[in-house]
CSV table of N, CA, C and O in Angstrom, one decimal:
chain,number,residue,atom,x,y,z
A,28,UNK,N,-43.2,-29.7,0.2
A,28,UNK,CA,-41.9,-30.2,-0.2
A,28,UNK,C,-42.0,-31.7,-0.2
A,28,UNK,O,-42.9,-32.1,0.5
A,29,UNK,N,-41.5,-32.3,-0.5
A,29,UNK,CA,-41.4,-33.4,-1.6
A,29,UNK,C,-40.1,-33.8,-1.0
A,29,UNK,O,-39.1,-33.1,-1.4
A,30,UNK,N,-39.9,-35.2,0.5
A,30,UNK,CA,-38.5,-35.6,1.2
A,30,UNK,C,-38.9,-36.8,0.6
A,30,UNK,O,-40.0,-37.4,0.8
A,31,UNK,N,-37.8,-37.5,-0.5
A,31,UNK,CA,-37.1,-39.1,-0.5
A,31,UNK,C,-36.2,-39.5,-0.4
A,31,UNK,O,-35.2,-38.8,-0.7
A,32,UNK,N,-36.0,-40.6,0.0
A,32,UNK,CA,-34.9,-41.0,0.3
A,32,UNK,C,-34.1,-42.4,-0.9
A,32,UNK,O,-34.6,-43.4,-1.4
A,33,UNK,N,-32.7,-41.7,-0.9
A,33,UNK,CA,-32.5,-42.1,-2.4
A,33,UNK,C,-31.0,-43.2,-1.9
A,33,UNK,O,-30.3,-43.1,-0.9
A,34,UNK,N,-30.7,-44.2,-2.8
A,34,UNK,CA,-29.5,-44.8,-2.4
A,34,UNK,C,-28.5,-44.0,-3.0
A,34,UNK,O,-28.9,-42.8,-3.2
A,35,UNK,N,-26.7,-44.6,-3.4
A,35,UNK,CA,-26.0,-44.3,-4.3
A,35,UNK,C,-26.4,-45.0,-5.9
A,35,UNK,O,-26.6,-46.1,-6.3
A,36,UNK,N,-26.4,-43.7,-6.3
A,36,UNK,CA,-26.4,-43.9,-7.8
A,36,UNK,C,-28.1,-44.1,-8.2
A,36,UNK,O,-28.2,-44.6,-9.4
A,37,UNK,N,-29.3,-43.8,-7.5
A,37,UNK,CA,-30.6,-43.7,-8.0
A,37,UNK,C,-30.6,-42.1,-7.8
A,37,UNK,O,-29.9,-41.4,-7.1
A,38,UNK,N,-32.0,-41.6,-8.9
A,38,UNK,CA,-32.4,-40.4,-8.9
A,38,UNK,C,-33.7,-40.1,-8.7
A,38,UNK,O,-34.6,-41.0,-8.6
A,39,UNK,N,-33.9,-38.8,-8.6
A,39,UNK,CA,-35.7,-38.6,-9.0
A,39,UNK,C,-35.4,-37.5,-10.0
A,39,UNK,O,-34.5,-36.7,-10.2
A,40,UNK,N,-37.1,-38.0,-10.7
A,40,UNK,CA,-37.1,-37.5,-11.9
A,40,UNK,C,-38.1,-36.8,-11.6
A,40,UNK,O,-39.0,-37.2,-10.9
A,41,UNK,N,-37.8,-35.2,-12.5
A,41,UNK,CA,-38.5,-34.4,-12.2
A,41,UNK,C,-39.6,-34.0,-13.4
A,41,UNK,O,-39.0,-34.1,-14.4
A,42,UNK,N,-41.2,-33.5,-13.9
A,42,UNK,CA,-41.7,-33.7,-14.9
A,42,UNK,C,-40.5,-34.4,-16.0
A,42,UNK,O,-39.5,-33.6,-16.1
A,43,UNK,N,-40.3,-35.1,-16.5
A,43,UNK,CA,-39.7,-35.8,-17.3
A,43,UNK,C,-38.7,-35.1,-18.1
A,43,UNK,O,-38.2,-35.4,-19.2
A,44,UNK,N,-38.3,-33.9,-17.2
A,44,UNK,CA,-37.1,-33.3,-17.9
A,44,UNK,C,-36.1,-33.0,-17.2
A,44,UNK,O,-35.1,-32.5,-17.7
A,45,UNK,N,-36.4,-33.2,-15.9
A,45,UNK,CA,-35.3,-32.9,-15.1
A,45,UNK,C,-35.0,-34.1,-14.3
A,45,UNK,O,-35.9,-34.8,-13.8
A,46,UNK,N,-33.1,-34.3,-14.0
A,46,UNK,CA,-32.6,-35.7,-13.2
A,46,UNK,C,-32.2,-35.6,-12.2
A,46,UNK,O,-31.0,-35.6,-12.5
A,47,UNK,N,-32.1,-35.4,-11.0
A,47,UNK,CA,-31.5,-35.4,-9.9
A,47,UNK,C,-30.7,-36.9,-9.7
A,47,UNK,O,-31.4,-37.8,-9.2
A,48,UNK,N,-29.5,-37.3,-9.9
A,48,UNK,CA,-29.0,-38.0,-9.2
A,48,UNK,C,-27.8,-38.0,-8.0
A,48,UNK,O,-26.9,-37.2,-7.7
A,49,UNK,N,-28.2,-39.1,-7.4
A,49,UNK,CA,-27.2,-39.2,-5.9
A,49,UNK,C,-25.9,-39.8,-6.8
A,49,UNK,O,-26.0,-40.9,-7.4
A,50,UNK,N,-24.7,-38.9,-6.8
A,50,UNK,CA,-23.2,-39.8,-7.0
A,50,UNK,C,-22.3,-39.5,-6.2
A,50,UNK,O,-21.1,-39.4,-6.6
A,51,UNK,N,-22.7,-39.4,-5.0
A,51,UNK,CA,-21.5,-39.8,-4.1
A,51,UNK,C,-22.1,-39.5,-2.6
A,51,UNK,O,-23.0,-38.5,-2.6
A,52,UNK,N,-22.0,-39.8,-1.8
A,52,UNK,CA,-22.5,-40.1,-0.7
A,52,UNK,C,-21.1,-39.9,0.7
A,52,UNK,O,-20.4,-41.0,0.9
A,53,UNK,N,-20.8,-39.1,1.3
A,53,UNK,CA,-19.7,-38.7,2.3
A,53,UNK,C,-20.4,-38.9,3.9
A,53,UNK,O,-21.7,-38.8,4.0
A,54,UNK,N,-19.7,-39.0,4.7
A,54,UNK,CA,-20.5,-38.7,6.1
A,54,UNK,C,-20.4,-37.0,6.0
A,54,UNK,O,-19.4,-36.3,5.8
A,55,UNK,N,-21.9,-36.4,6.1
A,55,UNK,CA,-22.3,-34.9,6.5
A,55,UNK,C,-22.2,-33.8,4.6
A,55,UNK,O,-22.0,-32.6,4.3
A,56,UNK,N,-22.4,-35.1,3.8
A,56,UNK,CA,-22.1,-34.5,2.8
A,56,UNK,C,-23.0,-35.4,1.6
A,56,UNK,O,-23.0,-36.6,1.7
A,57,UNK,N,-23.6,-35.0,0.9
A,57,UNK,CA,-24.3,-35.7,-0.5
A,57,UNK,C,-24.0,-35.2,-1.7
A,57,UNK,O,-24.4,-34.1,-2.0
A,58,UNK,N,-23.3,-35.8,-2.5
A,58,UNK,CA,-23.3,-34.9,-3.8
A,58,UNK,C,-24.4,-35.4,-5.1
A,58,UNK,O,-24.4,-36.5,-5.6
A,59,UNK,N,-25.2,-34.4,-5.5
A,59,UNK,CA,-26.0,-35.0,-6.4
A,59,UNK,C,-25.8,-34.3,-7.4
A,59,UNK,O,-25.6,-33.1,-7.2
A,60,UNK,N,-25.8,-35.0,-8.8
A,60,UNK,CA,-25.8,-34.5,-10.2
A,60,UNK,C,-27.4,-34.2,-10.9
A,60,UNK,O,-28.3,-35.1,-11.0
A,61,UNK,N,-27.3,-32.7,-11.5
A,61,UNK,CA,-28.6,-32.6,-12.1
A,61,UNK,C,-28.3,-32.5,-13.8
A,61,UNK,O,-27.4,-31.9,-14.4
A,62,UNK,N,-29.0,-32.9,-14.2
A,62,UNK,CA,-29.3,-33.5,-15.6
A,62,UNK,C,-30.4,-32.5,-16.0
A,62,UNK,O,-31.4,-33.0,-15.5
A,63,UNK,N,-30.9,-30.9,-16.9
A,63,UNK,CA,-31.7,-30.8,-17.2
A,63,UNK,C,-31.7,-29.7,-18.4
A,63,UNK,O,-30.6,-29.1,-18.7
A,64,UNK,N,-32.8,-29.3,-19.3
A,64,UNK,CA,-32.5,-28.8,-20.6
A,64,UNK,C,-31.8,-27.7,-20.4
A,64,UNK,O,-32.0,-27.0,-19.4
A,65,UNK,N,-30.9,-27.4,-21.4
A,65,UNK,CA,-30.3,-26.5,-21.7
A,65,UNK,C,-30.8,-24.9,-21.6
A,65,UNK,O,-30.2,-23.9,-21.9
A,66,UNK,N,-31.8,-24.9,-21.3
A,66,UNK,CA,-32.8,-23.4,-21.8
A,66,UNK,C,-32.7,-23.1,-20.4
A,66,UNK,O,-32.5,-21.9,-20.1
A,67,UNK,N,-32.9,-24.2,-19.3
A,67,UNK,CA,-33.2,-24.0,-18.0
A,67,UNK,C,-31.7,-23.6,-17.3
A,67,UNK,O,-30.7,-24.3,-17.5
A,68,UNK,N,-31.7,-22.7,-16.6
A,68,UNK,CA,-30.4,-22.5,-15.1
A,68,UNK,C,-31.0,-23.0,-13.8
A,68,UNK,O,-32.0,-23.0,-13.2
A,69,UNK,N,-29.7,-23.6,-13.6
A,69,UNK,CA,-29.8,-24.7,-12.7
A,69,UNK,C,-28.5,-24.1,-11.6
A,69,UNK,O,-27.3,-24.3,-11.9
A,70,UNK,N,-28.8,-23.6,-10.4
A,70,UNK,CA,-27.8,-22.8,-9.8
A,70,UNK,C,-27.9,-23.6,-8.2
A,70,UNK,O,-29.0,-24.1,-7.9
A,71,UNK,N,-27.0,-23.8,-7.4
A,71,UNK,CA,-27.2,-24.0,-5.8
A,71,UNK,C,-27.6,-22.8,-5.2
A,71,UNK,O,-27.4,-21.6,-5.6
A,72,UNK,N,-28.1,-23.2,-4.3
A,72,UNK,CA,-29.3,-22.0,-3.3
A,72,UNK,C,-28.3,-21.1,-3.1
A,72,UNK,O,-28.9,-20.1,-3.7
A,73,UNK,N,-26.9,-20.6,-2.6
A,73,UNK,CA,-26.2,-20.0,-2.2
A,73,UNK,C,-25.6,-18.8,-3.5
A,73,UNK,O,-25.1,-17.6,-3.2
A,74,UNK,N,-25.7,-19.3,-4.6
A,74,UNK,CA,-25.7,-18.9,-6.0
A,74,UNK,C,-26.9,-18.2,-6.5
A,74,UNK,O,-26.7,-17.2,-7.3
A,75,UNK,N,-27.8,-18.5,-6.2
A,75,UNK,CA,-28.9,-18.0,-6.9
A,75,UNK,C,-29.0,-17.0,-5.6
A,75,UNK,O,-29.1,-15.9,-6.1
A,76,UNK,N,-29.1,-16.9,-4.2
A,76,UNK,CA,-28.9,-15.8,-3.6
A,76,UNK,C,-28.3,-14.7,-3.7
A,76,UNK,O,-28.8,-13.6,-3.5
A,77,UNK,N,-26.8,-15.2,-3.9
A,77,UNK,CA,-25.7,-13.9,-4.3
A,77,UNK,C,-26.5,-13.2,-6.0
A,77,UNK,O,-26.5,-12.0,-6.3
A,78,UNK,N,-27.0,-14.3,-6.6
A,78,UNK,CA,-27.4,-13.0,-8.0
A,78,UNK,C,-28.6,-12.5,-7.4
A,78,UNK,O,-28.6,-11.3,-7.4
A,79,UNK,N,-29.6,-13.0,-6.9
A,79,UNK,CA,-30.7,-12.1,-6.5
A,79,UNK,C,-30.4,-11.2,-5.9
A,79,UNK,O,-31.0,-10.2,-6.2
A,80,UNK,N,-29.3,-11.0,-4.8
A,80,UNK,CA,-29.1,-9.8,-3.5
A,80,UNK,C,-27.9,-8.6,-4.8
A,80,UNK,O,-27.4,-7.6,-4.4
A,81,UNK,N,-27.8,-9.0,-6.0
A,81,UNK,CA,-26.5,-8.2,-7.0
A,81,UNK,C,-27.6,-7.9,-7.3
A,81,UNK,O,-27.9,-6.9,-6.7
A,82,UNK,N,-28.8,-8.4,-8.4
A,82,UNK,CA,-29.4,-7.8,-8.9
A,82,UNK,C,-30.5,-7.0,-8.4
A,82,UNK,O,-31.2,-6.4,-9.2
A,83,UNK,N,-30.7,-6.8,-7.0
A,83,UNK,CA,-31.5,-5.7,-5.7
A,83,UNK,C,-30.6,-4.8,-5.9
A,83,UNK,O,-30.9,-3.6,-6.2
A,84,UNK,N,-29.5,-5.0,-5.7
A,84,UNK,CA,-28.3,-4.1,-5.4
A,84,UNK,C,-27.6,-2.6,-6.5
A,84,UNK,O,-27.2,-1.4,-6.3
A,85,UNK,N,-27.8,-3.5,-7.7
A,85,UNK,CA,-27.6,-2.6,-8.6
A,85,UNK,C,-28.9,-1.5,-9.0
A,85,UNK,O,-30.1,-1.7,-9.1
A,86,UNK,N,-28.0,-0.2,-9.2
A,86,UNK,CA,-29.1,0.7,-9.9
A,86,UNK,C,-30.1,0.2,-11.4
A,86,UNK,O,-29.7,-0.5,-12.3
A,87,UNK,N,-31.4,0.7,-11.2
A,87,UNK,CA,-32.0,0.6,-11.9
A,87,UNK,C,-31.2,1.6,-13.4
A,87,UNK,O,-30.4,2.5,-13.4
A,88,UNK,N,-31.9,1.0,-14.5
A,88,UNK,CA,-31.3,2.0,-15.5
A,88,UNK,C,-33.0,2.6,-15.8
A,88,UNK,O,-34.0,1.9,-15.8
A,89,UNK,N,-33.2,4.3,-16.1
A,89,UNK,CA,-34.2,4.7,-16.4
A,89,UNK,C,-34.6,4.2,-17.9
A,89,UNK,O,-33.9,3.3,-18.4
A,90,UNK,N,-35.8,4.7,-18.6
A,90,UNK,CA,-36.4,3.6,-19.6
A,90,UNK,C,-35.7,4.8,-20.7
A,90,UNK,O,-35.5,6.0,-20.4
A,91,UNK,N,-35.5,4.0,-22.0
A,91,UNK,CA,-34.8,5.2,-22.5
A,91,UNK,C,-35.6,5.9,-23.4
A,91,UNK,O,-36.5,5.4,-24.1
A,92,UNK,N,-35.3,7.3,-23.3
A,92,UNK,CA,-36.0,8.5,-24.1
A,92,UNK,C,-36.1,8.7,-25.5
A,92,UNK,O,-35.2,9.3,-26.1
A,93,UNK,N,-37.3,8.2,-26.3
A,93,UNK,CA,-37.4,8.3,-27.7
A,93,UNK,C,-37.9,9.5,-27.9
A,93,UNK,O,-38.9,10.0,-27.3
A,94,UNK,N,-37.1,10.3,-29.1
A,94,UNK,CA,-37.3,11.8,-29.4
A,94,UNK,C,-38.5,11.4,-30.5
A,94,UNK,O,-38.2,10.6,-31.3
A,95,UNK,N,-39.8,11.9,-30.7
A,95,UNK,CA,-40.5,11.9,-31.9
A,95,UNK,C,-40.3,12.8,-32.2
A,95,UNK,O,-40.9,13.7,-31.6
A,96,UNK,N,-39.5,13.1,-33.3
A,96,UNK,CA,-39.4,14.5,-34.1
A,96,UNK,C,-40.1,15.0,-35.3
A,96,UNK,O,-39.8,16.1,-35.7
């Protein structure tokens, strides 16, 4: 893992396609904006947990049955 330390309003840039910026700074609180292509999902950890534990959760669907007749 990869720790920097960033002011208000600088970012790190991730391979050259992705932005992380610091825009706003609270006591016990950071808010940063990510900037990255459209193709990619870009979710907070607590988000991407709830779809991972839905999609464990849900039934499998079986593979579907082609008749060769």
């Amino acid at each position: 893992m990869l720790v920097v330390t960033r002011k208000l309003g600088e970012e790190v840039i991730i391979n050259d396609e992705i932005r992380v910026q610091v825009v706003d700074v609270r006591p016990g609180r950071v808010k940063l904006g990510v900037v990255a292509p459209t193709w990619m999902s870009v979710h907070r950890g607590e988000v991407q947990a709830q779809q991972s534990s839905s999609e464990a959760d849900s039934p499998e669907l079986p593979p579907p049955t082609i008749n060769a007749s």
